[in-house]
Every structure is written in structure tokens, then in C-alpha cells.
mmCIF file of C-alpha atoms in Angstrom:
data_model
loop_
_atom_site.group_PDB
_atom_site.id
_atom_site.type_symbol
_atom_site.label_atom_id
_atom_site.label_comp_id
_atom_site.label_asym_id
_atom_site.label_seq_id
_atom_site.Cartn_x
_atom_site.Cartn_y
_atom_site.Cartn_z
ATOM 1 C CA ASP A 1 116.710 96.208 115.223
ATOM 2 C CA ILE A 2 116.234 94.392 118.527
ATOM 3 C CA GLN A 3 114.011 91.354 118.112
ATOM 4 C CA MET A 4 111.591 90.556 120.925
ATOM 5 C CA THR A 5 110.397 86.955 121.093
ATOM 6 C CA GLN A 6 107.492 85.971 123.317
ATOM 7 C CA SER A 7 106.553 82.493 124.417
ATOM 8 C CA PRO A 8 104.196 80.876 124.278
ATOM 9 C CA SER A 9 102.279 82.495 121.410
ATOM 10 C CA SER A 10 99.069 81.351 123.067
ATOM 11 C CA LEU A 11 97.973 79.507 126.160
ATOM 12 C CA SER A 12 94.787 78.201 127.698
ATOM 13 C CA ALA A 13 94.177 78.712 131.384
ATOM 14 C CA SER A 14 91.410 78.691 133.951
ATOM 15 C CA VAL A 15 90.265 81.386 136.336
ATOM 16 C CA GLY A 16 92.515 81.267 139.384
ATOM 17 C CA ASP A 17 95.514 79.821 137.536
ATOM 18 C CA ARG A 18 98.996 81.290 137.827
ATOM 19 C CA VAL A 19 100.181 82.280 134.366
ATOM 20 C CA THR A 20 103.686 83.179 133.217
ATOM 21 C CA ILE A 21 104.623 84.699 129.868
ATOM 22 C CA THR A 22 108.225 84.985 128.725
ATOM 23 C CA CYS A 23 109.855 87.655 126.565
ATOM 24 C CA ARG A 24 113.390 87.350 125.237
ATOM 25 C CA ALA A 25 115.404 90.162 123.657
ATOM 26 C CA SER A 26 117.953 89.507 120.909
ATOM 27 C CA GLN A 27 120.525 91.440 122.959
ATOM 28 C CA SER A 28 120.719 92.969 126.397
ATOM 29 C CA ILE A 29 118.216 95.718 127.094
ATOM 30 C CA ARG A 30 119.007 96.032 130.793
ATOM 31 C CA THR A 31 115.560 96.605 132.369
ATOM 32 C CA TYR A 32 114.067 98.701 129.558
ATOM 33 C CA LEU A 33 111.185 96.297 129.117
ATOM 34 C CA ASN A 34 107.476 97.134 129.201
ATOM 35 C CA TRP A 35 104.344 94.968 129.179
ATOM 36 C CA TYR A 36 100.944 95.749 127.680
ATOM 37 C CA GLN A 37 97.535 94.095 127.707
ATOM 38 C CA GLN A 38 95.262 94.336 124.689
ATOM 39 C CA MET A 39 91.592 93.413 124.520
ATOM 40 C CA PRO A 40 90.081 92.617 121.105
ATOM 41 C CA GLY A 41 89.431 95.784 119.122
ATOM 42 C CA LYS A 42 91.011 98.001 121.773
ATOM 43 C CA ALA A 43 94.305 99.829 122.152
ATOM 44 C CA PRO A 44 97.100 98.304 124.201
ATOM 45 C CA LYS A 45 97.127 99.231 127.879
ATOM 46 C CA LEU A 46 100.354 99.656 129.844
ATOM 47 C CA LEU A 47 100.686 97.159 132.694
ATOM 48 C CA ILE A 48 104.336 97.224 133.734
ATOM 49 C CA TYR A 49 107.303 99.396 132.830
ATOM 50 C CA ALA A 50 111.013 99.168 133.534
ATOM 51 C CA ALA A 51 110.619 95.388 133.786
ATOM 52 C CA SER A 52 108.970 95.337 137.207
ATOM 53 C CA THR A 53 107.202 98.628 138.025
ATOM 54 C CA LEU A 54 103.433 98.314 138.117
ATOM 55 C CA GLN A 55 101.602 101.107 136.285
ATOM 56 C CA SER A 56 99.192 103.058 138.470
ATOM 57 C CA GLY A 57 95.801 101.376 138.703
ATOM 58 C CA VAL A 58 96.970 97.953 137.545
ATOM 59 C CA PRO A 59 96.000 95.123 139.922
ATOM 60 C CA SER A 60 98.777 93.697 142.068
ATOM 61 C CA ARG A 61 98.200 90.182 140.703
ATOM 62 C CA PHE A 62 100.322 91.337 137.744
ATOM 63 C CA SER A 63 104.079 91.326 138.226
ATOM 64 C CA GLY A 64 107.142 91.517 136.048
ATOM 65 C CA SER A 65 110.735 90.448 136.448
ATOM 66 C CA GLY A 66 113.965 90.025 134.560
ATOM 67 C CA SER A 67 116.892 91.951 133.184
ATOM 68 C CA GLY A 68 119.319 91.679 130.315
ATOM 69 C CA THR A 69 117.654 89.469 127.733
ATOM 70 C CA ASP A 70 115.073 87.409 129.643
ATOM 71 C CA PHE A 71 111.879 88.729 131.174
ATOM 72 C CA THR A 72 108.639 87.358 132.565
ATOM 73 C CA LEU A 73 105.132 88.628 133.140
ATOM 74 C CA THR A 74 103.214 86.734 135.807
ATOM 75 C CA VAL A 75 99.546 86.834 136.682
ATOM 76 C CA SER A 76 99.266 85.273 140.116
ATOM 77 C CA SER A 77 95.573 84.376 139.936
ATOM 78 C CA LEU A 78 93.941 84.790 136.541
ATOM 79 C CA GLN A 79 90.645 86.684 136.556
ATOM 80 C CA PRO A 80 87.950 86.687 133.832
ATOM 81 C CA GLU A 81 88.958 90.169 132.702
ATOM 82 C CA ASP A 82 92.576 89.037 132.164
ATOM 83 C CA PHE A 83 91.812 86.958 129.082
ATOM 84 C CA ALA A 84 93.525 89.088 126.467
ATOM 85 C CA THR A 85 96.693 89.372 124.393
ATOM 86 C CA TYR A 86 99.899 90.532 126.072
ATOM 87 C CA PHE A 87 102.837 92.254 124.387
ATOM 88 C CA CYS A 88 106.324 93.116 125.569
ATOM 89 C CA GLN A 89 108.200 96.156 124.253
ATOM 90 C CA GLN A 90 111.844 97.160 124.564
ATOM 91 C CA SER A 91 112.756 100.816 124.937
ATOM 92 C CA TYR A 92 116.549 100.598 125.222
ATOM 93 C CA TYR A 93 117.465 100.738 121.559
ATOM 94 C CA SER A 94 115.879 102.758 118.787
ATOM 95 C CA PRO A 95 113.687 101.719 117.111
ATOM 96 C CA TRP A 96 111.561 100.570 120.034
ATOM 97 C CA THR A 97 110.213 97.140 119.192
ATOM 98 C CA PHE A 98 107.408 94.899 120.391
ATOM 99 C CA GLY A 99 106.978 91.179 120.726
ATOM 100 C CA GLN A 100 104.500 89.294 118.582
ATOM 101 C CA GLY A 101 102.098 88.750 121.469
ATOM 102 C CA THR A 102 100.803 86.000 123.746
ATOM 103 C CA LYS A 103 97.084 85.295 123.651
ATOM 104 C CA VAL A 104 95.634 84.062 126.936
ATOM 105 C CA GLU A 105 92.457 82.094 126.335
ATOM 106 C CA ILE A 106 89.913 80.460 128.591
ATOM 107 C CA LYS A 107 90.397 76.733 129.070
ATOM 108 C CA GLU B 1 89.325 113.331 131.146
ATOM 109 C CA VAL B 2 92.654 112.742 129.435
ATOM 110 C CA GLN B 3 91.996 111.461 125.944
ATOM 111 C CA LEU B 4 93.571 111.037 122.525
ATOM 112 C CA LEU B 5 91.316 110.722 119.493
ATOM 113 C CA GLU B 6 92.605 109.711 116.077
ATOM 114 C CA SER B 7 90.860 110.438 112.807
ATOM 115 C CA GLY B 8 91.577 110.457 109.096
ATOM 116 C CA GLY B 9 91.863 106.766 108.386
ATOM 117 C CA GLY B 10 90.226 105.165 105.397
ATOM 118 C CA LEU B 11 90.798 103.141 102.271
ATOM 119 C CA VAL B 12 93.701 104.342 100.161
ATOM 120 C CA GLN B 13 95.258 102.901 97.028
ATOM 121 C CA PRO B 14 98.899 101.838 96.869
ATOM 122 C CA GLY B 15 100.985 104.879 96.089
ATOM 123 C CA GLY B 16 98.409 107.191 97.627
ATOM 124 C CA SER B 17 98.558 109.642 100.509
ATOM 125 C CA LEU B 18 96.635 110.167 103.708
ATOM 126 C CA ARG B 19 96.845 112.482 106.701
ATOM 127 C CA LEU B 20 95.998 111.194 110.155
ATOM 128 C CA SER B 21 95.117 113.474 113.062
ATOM 129 C CA CYS B 22 95.328 112.974 116.801
ATOM 130 C CA ALA B 23 93.348 115.440 118.883
ATOM 131 C CA ALA B 24 94.185 115.615 122.559
ATOM 132 C CA SER B 25 92.126 116.648 125.543
ATOM 133 C CA GLY B 26 93.291 116.838 129.121
ATOM 134 C CA ILE B 27 96.951 116.980 128.116
ATOM 135 C CA THR B 28 99.073 119.466 126.174
ATOM 136 C CA LEU B 29 100.746 117.686 123.282
ATOM 137 C CA SER B 30 103.618 120.157 123.028
ATOM 138 C CA GLU B 31 104.638 119.338 126.618
ATOM 139 C CA ASN B 32 104.805 115.613 125.972
ATOM 140 C CA VAL B 33 106.653 113.089 123.854
ATOM 141 C CA MET B 34 104.073 111.877 121.350
ATOM 142 C CA SER B 35 104.227 108.962 118.966
ATOM 143 C CA TRP B 36 102.404 107.073 116.287
ATOM 144 C CA VAL B 37 102.302 103.305 116.693
ATOM 145 C CA ARG B 38 100.659 100.996 114.171
ATOM 146 C CA GLN B 39 99.416 97.444 114.334
ATOM 147 C CA ALA B 40 98.790 95.257 111.322
ATOM 148 C CA PRO B 41 96.043 92.632 111.654
ATOM 149 C CA GLY B 42 97.153 89.770 113.897
ATOM 150 C CA LYS B 43 100.587 91.307 114.525
ATOM 151 C CA GLY B 44 102.344 93.044 117.374
ATOM 152 C CA PRO B 45 102.436 96.826 117.480
ATOM 153 C CA GLU B 46 105.128 98.668 115.540
ATOM 154 C CA TRP B 47 106.549 102.063 116.487
ATOM 155 C CA VAL B 48 106.285 104.466 113.536
ATOM 156 C CA SER B 49 107.298 107.971 114.572
ATOM 157 C CA THR B 50 107.869 110.282 117.548
ATOM 158 C CA ILE B 51 107.815 114.020 118.027
ATOM 159 C CA SER B 52 109.503 115.532 121.057
ATOM 160 C CA GLY B 53 109.768 119.304 121.151
ATOM 161 C CA ASP B 54 111.149 120.227 117.750
ATOM 162 C CA ASN B 55 112.736 116.828 117.190
ATOM 163 C CA THR B 56 111.212 114.101 115.049
ATOM 164 C CA TYR B 57 112.126 110.445 114.703
ATOM 165 C CA TYR B 58 111.011 107.763 112.257
ATOM 166 C CA ALA B 59 111.134 104.035 111.807
ATOM 167 C CA GLY B 60 113.296 103.022 108.888
ATOM 168 C CA SER B 61 110.305 101.537 107.099
ATOM 169 C CA VAL B 62 108.553 104.920 106.837
ATOM 170 C CA LYS B 63 111.441 107.394 106.755
ATOM 171 C CA GLY B 64 111.150 109.675 103.755
ATOM 172 C CA ARG B 65 107.486 108.752 103.186
ATOM 173 C CA PHE B 66 105.821 109.823 106.454
ATOM 174 C CA THR B 67 106.006 113.171 108.263
ATOM 175 C CA ILE B 68 104.975 113.775 111.865
ATOM 176 C CA SER B 69 103.948 117.256 112.955
ATOM 177 C CA ARG B 70 101.954 119.105 115.551
ATOM 178 C CA ASP B 71 99.657 122.144 115.661
ATOM 179 C CA ASN B 72 100.027 123.556 119.159
ATOM 180 C CA SER B 73 97.128 125.970 118.730
ATOM 181 C CA LYS B 74 94.804 123.037 118.069
ATOM 182 C CA ASN B 75 96.550 120.630 120.442
ATOM 183 C CA THR B 76 96.598 118.157 117.572
ATOM 184 C CA MET B 77 99.271 115.899 116.119
ATOM 185 C CA PHE B 78 99.412 114.725 112.532
ATOM 186 C CA LEU B 79 100.944 111.953 110.480
ATOM 187 C CA GLN B 80 101.224 112.742 106.785
ATOM 188 C CA MET B 81 101.639 109.457 104.960
ATOM 189 C CA GLY B 82 102.730 109.207 101.338
ATOM 190 C CA SER B 83 103.725 106.539 98.813
ATOM 191 C CA LEU B 84 101.600 104.105 100.755
ATOM 192 C CA ARG B 85 102.265 100.394 100.374
ATOM 193 C CA ALA B 86 100.260 97.295 101.187
ATOM 194 C CA GLU B 87 102.513 96.710 104.199
ATOM 195 C CA ASP B 88 101.443 100.081 105.657
ATOM 196 C CA MET B 89 97.942 98.725 106.179
ATOM 197 C CA ALA B 90 97.255 98.791 109.910
ATOM 198 C CA VAL B 91 95.399 100.413 112.758
ATOM 199 C CA TYR B 92 97.312 103.584 113.585
ATOM 200 C CA TYR B 93 97.365 104.697 117.205
ATOM 201 C CA CYS B 94 98.634 107.916 118.655
ATOM 202 C CA ALA B 95 100.290 107.369 121.986
ATOM 203 C CA LYS B 96 101.923 109.412 124.695
ATOM 204 C CA ALA B 97 105.383 108.228 125.606
ATOM 205 C CA SER B 98 106.834 108.553 129.057
ATOM 206 C CA ALA B 99 108.999 111.509 129.918
ATOM 207 C CA GLY B 100 112.673 110.754 130.317
ATOM 208 C CA THR B 101 114.364 107.692 128.892
ATOM 209 C CA LEU B 102 112.150 104.810 129.955
ATOM 210 C CA GLY B 103 110.274 104.808 126.654
ATOM 211 C CA TYR B 104 106.924 103.284 127.537
ATOM 212 C CA PHE B 105 103.534 104.315 126.135
ATOM 213 C CA ASP B 106 101.159 105.188 128.951
ATOM 214 C CA LEU B 107 98.245 106.735 127.047
ATOM 215 C CA TRP B 108 96.786 105.491 123.787
ATOM 216 C CA GLY B 109 94.020 106.621 121.480
ATOM 217 C CA ARG B 110 91.404 104.238 120.108
ATOM 218 C CA GLY B 111 93.124 103.996 116.747
ATOM 219 C CA THR B 112 92.160 104.642 113.142
ATOM 220 C CA LEU B 113 92.209 101.979 110.434
ATOM 221 C CA VAL B 114 94.177 102.514 107.253
ATOM 222 C CA PRO B 115 93.429 99.839 104.634
ATOM 223 C CA VAL B 116 95.735 100.002 101.608
ATOM 224 C CA SER B 117 94.295 98.255 98.601
ATOM 225 C CA SER B 118 93.545 98.786 94.936
#
């Protein structure tokens, strides 16, 4: 199975900060990389698919980049509603696999 | 409103069985690629199973123990789980996968909790 490794596992940031989360695949997945946001007790919500395509309705402060094995999710200016856990997911190889998550907390 | 609603979760003993349901509104399950995804406490999500048309797919960890199915007349998807183990304990979500090959989940239910304990 493809292993997805996120870093950091958690971070503390302030409203207005630029935040970057990294996801690394154990082998090349081209751009078959998706990002989700999860609030406590809620289901994951799709933010970005195909590495850099913003899902409809997602604010433009979210962006994604990367290809091959290294990917990033960036929040250009963190808002109060962005404090959550973020997961990456690869969809190039079966079984589709997720990262372990990055928790973004308020500093 | 497009919505997926899971039900059927609850405490089950190791070795036991349980059937989860996912009722859909606003979308037709038979026209979509539908999956079950689970999430153990404090862990990342884990893909469990997918049904696409008449084809079914399973994660290695559940193959032979879980069965995914669909009742088109009720617009409902099921996950029959058997020989349950402690490591199957999780919140189980039904999720709609994207059409084509991109493989992202763009609609999720609220989830149903399956504790496995004696």
C-alpha cells in the first residue's frame, strides 16, 4: 500500500498567519492527491482534488501544489473557522490511502 | 438537499456481525461510485469498500469479512460486516466518490460509530 506521511502532525498558528502542511507519498502518485478538512465530530470535507483544483465553494485562501511524491496545502491567511485537522489522500493506487492528519490549533 | 445518512452502528462483540445502512437523498446511488470509509479514534480515515455499478472492491483488511451492496429501489447502500475484530472499531462513513479516475470523496455522511468490545 502507498504510505502517506504528513508533516507536521500538529501546529499552532494565529489568525492571519500563512500555514503550510506537507504530504509525502511513499512512491509517485503523479497529481492524484486530495486534501480534506475535518472539524471535531464531523465528517471530512473535500477542499482540493488533483493536487491543486479547489473544490466548489472552498475559499480561495486554500491552495494546493505538488506532483510525484511531495505535496503542500497552503492557507494564505488563517481564519477562525480554519482551525481543524487536515488529511491528504492518494487516489492513484488501490487501495486509496490517507495521511495521519495535521491538527491546526490556535496559538 | 443532497444528503447521505448512515445508520446501524452500535456495540458489537468480537466475532459478531453488524449491518450498516446508508440512505441517500438528492442523489441516485446506482448512478454514482459509492464507498465506505472508516476512521478509528485519533487516526486518519481508511478506505474500506467501493461499489460501482455491479463491481465491488474491498480493502485487504476486510476482504472476505465485509460485503457491500445496494438496494436501488430504496436508494440505500449497505455494509454487512462479519467476524468483527477490535481493530474494526471506528466511525463508518458512507461517501460518494468522484466519477472517472480522480478518486476523491466529495460527499460524506455524518457517520455511524461501531464500537467492538466484549
